[in-house]
Tab-separated table of C-alpha atoms in Angstrom:
chain	number	residue	atom	x	y	z
A	1	UNK	CA	-42.764	1.752	-6.309
A	2	UNK	CA	-44.825	2.525	-3.162
A	3	UNK	CA	-45.161	-0.412	-0.782
A	4	UNK	CA	-48.913	-0.868	-1.289
A	5	UNK	CA	-48.533	-0.912	-5.090
A	6	UNK	CA	-45.621	-3.342	-4.890
A	7	UNK	CA	-47.736	-5.664	-2.731
A	8	UNK	CA	-50.600	-5.499	-5.222
A	9	UNK	CA	-48.215	-6.204	-8.086
A	10	UNK	CA	-46.804	-9.287	-6.357
A	11	UNK	CA	-50.328	-10.601	-5.811
A	12	UNK	CA	-50.907	-10.429	-9.591
A	13	UNK	CA	-47.947	-12.714	-10.350
A	14	UNK	CA	-48.284	-16.381	-11.177
A	15	UNK	CA	-46.298	-18.875	-9.041
A	16	UNK	CA	-43.434	-19.151	-11.544
A	17	UNK	CA	-43.052	-15.387	-11.744
A	18	UNK	CA	-43.040	-15.149	-7.953
A	19	UNK	CA	-40.349	-17.827	-7.767
A	20	UNK	CA	-38.356	-16.117	-10.531
A	21	UNK	CA	-38.516	-12.817	-8.670
A	22	UNK	CA	-37.350	-14.502	-5.460
A	23	UNK	CA	-34.459	-16.204	-7.282
A	24	UNK	CA	-33.198	-12.951	-8.777
A	25	UNK	CA	-33.515	-11.114	-5.479
A	26	UNK	CA	-31.528	-13.830	-3.729
A	27	UNK	CA	-28.750	-13.813	-6.354
A	28	UNK	CA	-28.825	-10.094	-7.152
A	29	UNK	CA	-28.673	-10.841	-10.889
A	30	UNK	CA	-29.148	-13.872	-13.153
A	31	UNK	CA	-28.878	-14.532	-16.868
A	32	UNK	CA	-31.952	-15.314	-18.966
A	33	UNK	CA	-30.406	-18.689	-19.836
A	34	UNK	CA	-29.863	-19.572	-16.177
A	35	UNK	CA	-33.472	-18.728	-15.347
A	36	UNK	CA	-34.777	-20.805	-18.253
A	37	UNK	CA	-32.766	-23.802	-17.082
A	38	UNK	CA	-33.744	-23.307	-13.465
A	39	UNK	CA	-37.486	-23.236	-14.176
A	40	UNK	CA	-37.507	-25.631	-17.129
A	41	UNK	CA	-39.086	-23.172	-19.558
A	42	UNK	CA	-38.092	-21.566	-22.856
A	43	UNK	CA	-36.068	-18.383	-23.194
A	44	UNK	CA	-39.142	-16.724	-24.682
A	45	UNK	CA	-41.168	-17.573	-21.585
A	46	UNK	CA	-38.520	-16.118	-19.296
A	47	UNK	CA	-38.276	-12.962	-21.393
A	48	UNK	CA	-42.056	-12.566	-21.234
A	49	UNK	CA	-42.027	-12.994	-17.456
A	50	UNK	CA	-39.132	-10.589	-17.093
A	51	UNK	CA	-40.844	-7.996	-19.272
A	52	UNK	CA	-43.923	-8.113	-17.040
A	53	UNK	CA	-41.856	-7.919	-13.868
A	54	UNK	CA	-39.929	-4.978	-15.291
A	55	UNK	CA	-43.145	-3.153	-16.172
A	56	UNK	CA	-44.217	-3.599	-12.554
A	57	UNK	CA	-40.938	-2.111	-11.372
A	58	UNK	CA	-39.897	-5.326	-9.614
A	59	UNK	CA	-36.894	-6.185	-11.817
A	60	UNK	CA	-34.522	-4.438	-14.230
A	61	UNK	CA	-33.075	-5.930	-17.399
A	62	UNK	CA	-29.508	-5.665	-18.648
A	63	UNK	CA	-27.776	-7.237	-21.649
A	64	UNK	CA	-28.403	-10.973	-21.366
A	65	UNK	CA	-29.874	-10.953	-17.901
A	66	UNK	CA	-32.009	-9.452	-15.191
A	67	UNK	CA	-31.290	-7.959	-11.772
A	68	UNK	CA	-32.978	-6.258	-8.886
A	69	UNK	CA	-33.750	-2.598	-9.602
A	70	UNK	CA	-30.803	-0.354	-8.825
A	71	UNK	CA	-30.722	3.096	-7.334
A	72	UNK	CA	-28.630	5.895	-8.816
A	73	UNK	CA	-27.900	7.207	-5.331
A	74	UNK	CA	-27.197	4.115	-3.215
A	75	UNK	CA	-25.140	1.010	-3.961
A	76	UNK	CA	-26.061	-2.546	-3.008
A	77	UNK	CA	-24.988	-3.780	0.411
A	78	UNK	CA	-21.413	-5.087	0.581
A	79	UNK	CA	-22.392	-8.722	1.197
A	80	UNK	CA	-24.757	-8.669	-1.779
A	81	UNK	CA	-22.142	-7.052	-4.026
A	82	UNK	CA	-19.566	-9.642	-2.981
A	83	UNK	CA	-21.885	-12.513	-3.924
A	84	UNK	CA	-23.177	-10.892	-7.120
A	85	UNK	CA	-21.501	-12.418	-10.209
A	86	UNK	CA	-18.788	-13.898	-7.995
A	87	UNK	CA	-17.770	-16.395	-10.674
A	88	UNK	CA	-17.353	-13.671	-13.278
A	89	UNK	CA	-15.275	-11.608	-10.857
A	90	UNK	CA	-12.982	-14.574	-10.229
A	91	UNK	CA	-12.465	-15.064	-13.977
A	92	UNK	CA	-11.701	-11.363	-14.387
A	93	UNK	CA	-9.314	-11.421	-11.434
A	94	UNK	CA	-7.353	-14.353	-12.819
A	95	UNK	CA	-7.073	-12.677	-16.218
A	96	UNK	CA	-5.815	-9.460	-14.628
A	97	UNK	CA	-3.300	-11.353	-12.474
A	98	UNK	CA	-2.019	-13.207	-15.518
A	99	UNK	CA	-1.152	-9.891	-17.166
A	100	UNK	CA	0.453	-8.193	-14.150
A	101	UNK	CA	4.225	-8.703	-14.282
A	102	UNK	CA	6.319	-9.435	-11.228
A	103	UNK	CA	8.147	-6.477	-9.749
A	104	UNK	CA	5.697	-3.722	-10.673
A	105	UNK	CA	3.836	-1.066	-8.685
A	106	UNK	CA	0.053	-1.085	-8.409
A	107	UNK	CA	-2.892	0.753	-6.924
A	108	UNK	CA	-6.019	-1.278	-6.128
A	109	UNK	CA	-9.087	0.712	-5.178
A	110	UNK	CA	-12.315	-0.017	-3.317
A	111	UNK	CA	-14.511	-2.827	-4.609
A	112	UNK	CA	-15.298	-6.518	-4.469
A	113	UNK	CA	-13.720	-7.134	-7.886
A	114	UNK	CA	-10.414	-5.587	-6.843
A	115	UNK	CA	-10.550	-7.795	-3.750
A	116	UNK	CA	-10.826	-10.789	-6.091
A	117	UNK	CA	-7.781	-9.458	-7.978
A	118	UNK	CA	-5.875	-9.276	-4.691
A	119	UNK	CA	-6.612	-12.936	-4.018
A	120	UNK	CA	-5.368	-13.805	-7.511
A	121	UNK	CA	-2.061	-12.016	-6.772
A	122	UNK	CA	-1.125	-14.069	-3.734
A	123	UNK	CA	1.665	-15.896	-5.595
A	124	UNK	CA	3.124	-12.876	-7.390
A	125	UNK	CA	6.568	-11.660	-6.427
A	126	UNK	CA	8.082	-8.244	-6.019
A	127	UNK	CA	4.862	-6.254	-6.086
A	128	UNK	CA	4.405	-2.917	-4.351
A	129	UNK	CA	0.692	-2.346	-3.857
A	130	UNK	CA	-0.954	0.849	-2.662
A	131	UNK	CA	-4.596	0.546	-1.648
A	132	UNK	CA	-7.428	2.414	0.025
A	133	UNK	CA	-9.197	-0.889	0.662
A	134	UNK	CA	-8.466	-2.615	3.979
A	135	UNK	CA	-9.838	-5.897	2.594
A	136	UNK	CA	-7.245	-5.793	-0.211
A	137	UNK	CA	-4.516	-5.005	2.317
A	138	UNK	CA	-5.540	-7.919	4.541
A	139	UNK	CA	-5.596	-10.343	1.604
A	140	UNK	CA	-2.214	-9.310	0.208
A	141	UNK	CA	-0.566	-9.242	3.621
A	142	UNK	CA	-0.520	-13.043	3.296
A	143	UNK	CA	1.920	-12.692	0.383
A	144	UNK	CA	5.418	-12.275	1.897
A	145	UNK	CA	6.801	-11.143	-1.492
A	146	UNK	CA	4.367	-8.226	-1.737
A	147	UNK	CA	4.803	-4.849	-0.040
A	148	UNK	CA	1.430	-3.370	0.898
A	149	UNK	CA	0.997	0.355	1.518
A	150	UNK	CA	-2.311	1.535	2.996
A	151	UNK	CA	-3.539	5.092	2.523
A	152	UNK	CA	-4.610	7.325	5.355
A	153	UNK	CA	-8.192	8.476	5.649
A	154	UNK	CA	-11.572	7.536	7.090
A	155	UNK	CA	-12.557	3.848	7.094
A	156	UNK	CA	-16.107	3.115	5.920
A	157	UNK	CA	-17.501	0.452	8.238
A	158	UNK	CA	-19.734	-1.111	5.595
A	159	UNK	CA	-16.926	-2.284	3.283
A	160	UNK	CA	-13.595	-1.185	4.869
A	161	UNK	CA	-12.927	1.296	2.088
A	162	UNK	CA	-10.781	4.297	3.011
A	163	UNK	CA	-11.883	7.736	1.816
A	164	UNK	CA	-11.429	11.434	2.554
A	165	UNK	CA	-8.953	14.247	2.003
A	166	UNK	CA	-6.122	12.373	3.711
A	167	UNK	CA	-6.617	9.530	1.214
A	168	UNK	CA	-6.301	11.871	-1.748
A	169	UNK	CA	-3.262	13.659	-0.322
A	170	UNK	CA	-1.561	10.310	0.268
A	171	UNK	CA	-2.272	9.010	-3.231
A	172	UNK	CA	-0.851	12.156	-4.842
A	173	UNK	CA	2.632	11.201	-3.650
A	174	UNK	CA	2.837	8.273	-6.053
A	175	UNK	CA	2.859	7.405	-9.732
A	176	UNK	CA	2.424	3.673	-10.251
A	177	UNK	CA	2.777	1.360	-13.222
A	178	UNK	CA	-0.820	0.110	-13.145
A	179	UNK	CA	-4.035	1.147	-11.415
A	180	UNK	CA	-6.513	-1.713	-11.158
A	181	UNK	CA	-9.933	-0.211	-10.492
A	182	UNK	CA	-13.497	-1.359	-10.156
A	183	UNK	CA	-16.597	0.651	-10.984
A	184	UNK	CA	-20.293	0.550	-10.124
A	185	UNK	CA	-21.603	1.367	-13.580
A	186	UNK	CA	-20.772	2.403	-17.147
A	187	UNK	CA	-23.340	4.630	-18.870
A	188	UNK	CA	-24.222	4.382	-22.546
A	189	UNK	CA	-22.099	7.445	-23.328
A	190	UNK	CA	-18.992	5.814	-21.849
A	191	UNK	CA	-19.142	7.655	-18.529
A	192	UNK	CA	-17.791	5.724	-15.546
A	193	UNK	CA	-19.981	6.199	-12.486
A	194	UNK	CA	-20.125	5.394	-8.786
A	195	UNK	CA	-22.134	6.356	-5.699
A	196	UNK	CA	-19.976	7.907	-2.978
A	197	UNK	CA	-18.488	11.329	-3.802
A	198	UNK	CA	-15.547	10.696	-1.468
A	199	UNK	CA	-14.791	7.349	-3.093
A	200	UNK	CA	-15.057	8.921	-6.543
A	201	UNK	CA	-12.568	11.645	-5.663
A	202	UNK	CA	-10.086	8.992	-4.587
A	203	UNK	CA	-10.730	7.012	-7.783
A	204	UNK	CA	-10.092	10.095	-9.934
A	205	UNK	CA	-6.791	10.659	-8.140
A	206	UNK	CA	-5.830	7.027	-8.704
A	207	UNK	CA	-6.517	7.362	-12.438
A	208	UNK	CA	-4.412	10.522	-12.622
A	209	UNK	CA	-1.455	8.888	-10.867
A	210	UNK	CA	-1.112	5.686	-12.895
A	211	UNK	CA	0.735	5.063	-16.140
A	212	UNK	CA	-1.915	2.520	-17.128
A	213	UNK	CA	-5.488	2.134	-15.907
A	214	UNK	CA	-7.038	-1.338	-15.995
A	215	UNK	CA	-10.791	-1.334	-15.412
A	216	UNK	CA	-12.464	-4.488	-14.059
A	217	UNK	CA	-16.174	-4.623	-14.889
A	218	UNK	CA	-18.362	-7.705	-15.213
A	219	UNK	CA	-21.192	-7.720	-17.727
A	220	UNK	CA	-23.777	-6.334	-15.271
A	221	UNK	CA	-21.907	-3.022	-15.020
A	222	UNK	CA	-22.657	-2.033	-18.625
A	223	UNK	CA	-25.626	0.316	-18.686
A	224	UNK	CA	-25.920	0.398	-14.889
A	225	UNK	CA	-26.685	3.904	-13.578
A	226	UNK	CA	-25.017	5.655	-10.653
A	227	UNK	CA	-25.017	9.279	-9.571
A	228	UNK	CA	-21.388	10.469	-9.503
A	229	UNK	CA	-19.071	10.675	-12.517
A	230	UNK	CA	-15.633	9.107	-12.064
A	231	UNK	CA	-14.326	9.552	-15.595
A	232	UNK	CA	-14.757	8.143	-19.078
A	233	UNK	CA	-13.786	4.982	-20.909
A	234	UNK	CA	-11.187	7.104	-22.725
A	235	UNK	CA	-9.329	7.357	-19.378
A	236	UNK	CA	-8.834	3.573	-19.402
A	237	UNK	CA	-6.001	1.588	-20.979
A	238	UNK	CA	-7.681	-1.823	-20.742
A	239	UNK	CA	-11.008	-3.187	-19.632
A	240	UNK	CA	-11.379	-6.710	-18.264
A	241	UNK	CA	-14.852	-8.210	-18.437
A	242	UNK	CA	-16.477	-11.627	-18.688
A	243	UNK	CA	-18.672	-11.204	-21.768
A	244	UNK	CA	-18.326	-9.249	-25.026
A	245	UNK	CA	-19.606	-5.710	-24.311
A	246	UNK	CA	-22.985	-4.997	-25.924
A	247	UNK	CA	-23.741	-2.047	-28.189
A	248	UNK	CA	-22.953	0.820	-27.893
A	249	UNK	CA	-20.069	-0.073	-25.572
A	250	UNK	CA	-18.218	-2.132	-28.179
A	251	UNK	CA	-18.058	0.934	-30.439
A	252	UNK	CA	-17.132	3.272	-27.570
A	253	UNK	CA	-14.206	1.019	-26.633
A	254	UNK	CA	-12.962	0.924	-30.236
A	255	UNK	CA	-13.278	4.687	-30.598
A	256	UNK	CA	-11.371	5.259	-27.351
A	257	UNK	CA	-8.706	2.687	-28.347
A	258	UNK	CA	-9.293	0.709	-25.141
A	259	UNK	CA	-8.086	-2.892	-25.210
A	260	UNK	CA	-10.894	-5.256	-24.188
A	261	UNK	CA	-9.971	-8.560	-22.524
A	262	UNK	CA	-12.776	-11.124	-22.283
A	263	UNK	CA	-11.731	-13.009	-19.167
A	264	UNK	CA	-13.596	-16.219	-19.959
A	265	UNK	CA	-11.409	-16.667	-23.024
A	266	UNK	CA	-8.052	-16.217	-21.335
A	267	UNK	CA	-8.330	-16.813	-17.599
A	268	UNK	CA	-6.353	-19.643	-16.063
A	269	UNK	CA	-3.929	-20.497	-13.306
A	270	UNK	CA	-1.100	-18.023	-12.960
A	271	UNK	CA	2.032	-17.787	-10.915
A	272	UNK	CA	3.719	-14.406	-11.063
């Protein structure tokens, strides 16, 4: 929306809608229930406000919640992504860590959810982890029973991800037990999507060089658009998420024979 139209739209909002918009922008995304509790109104009132804000182009809805509008060509800033749904990411990370056996080989790719997985693996033993994420490497370097291998390539300053041809060439040397990957969005046809072509090429290579692929995606990733295709849900062995996937994703997962782990139901303390 052009700046002058956006300003006019904000002027047309009532005080509660203005506060709701500010709350969502600060958090990145919030559930309808959380907004109703925060403002002391009914779910119907929140949905009505959200519908108006969406029509003005100020917010975007997803299953069970609302978020700031997303671009198909540019991801959110790293700090915002790290804070967005942080609790859900921690639940997912603990569920993933619970299922990773000691003494296996892993690849963890770029993303704030895979960084949460790395933190959940700090007490595992005998792991060999390959990563193109310097944040993951720094986290796991605190685990003396974990060997960390960092790919070559170009470091992106904004999130310390490593990308480029050298990254792909390095990854092709390996075949690991499990690839734990994050994603920016899952389209309604089951397509996995992200923003940076260089990051996507590395992610495709990771998928090709793993015996199992475990996808970590909180509820906000379902139906979220992004420009570049990484793969399809059929490329995934398991998906870890924090809420039951909405239609049509539940059917797509069944059709692709992808195991779906709802982290809130299983997550807990784990020592590997």
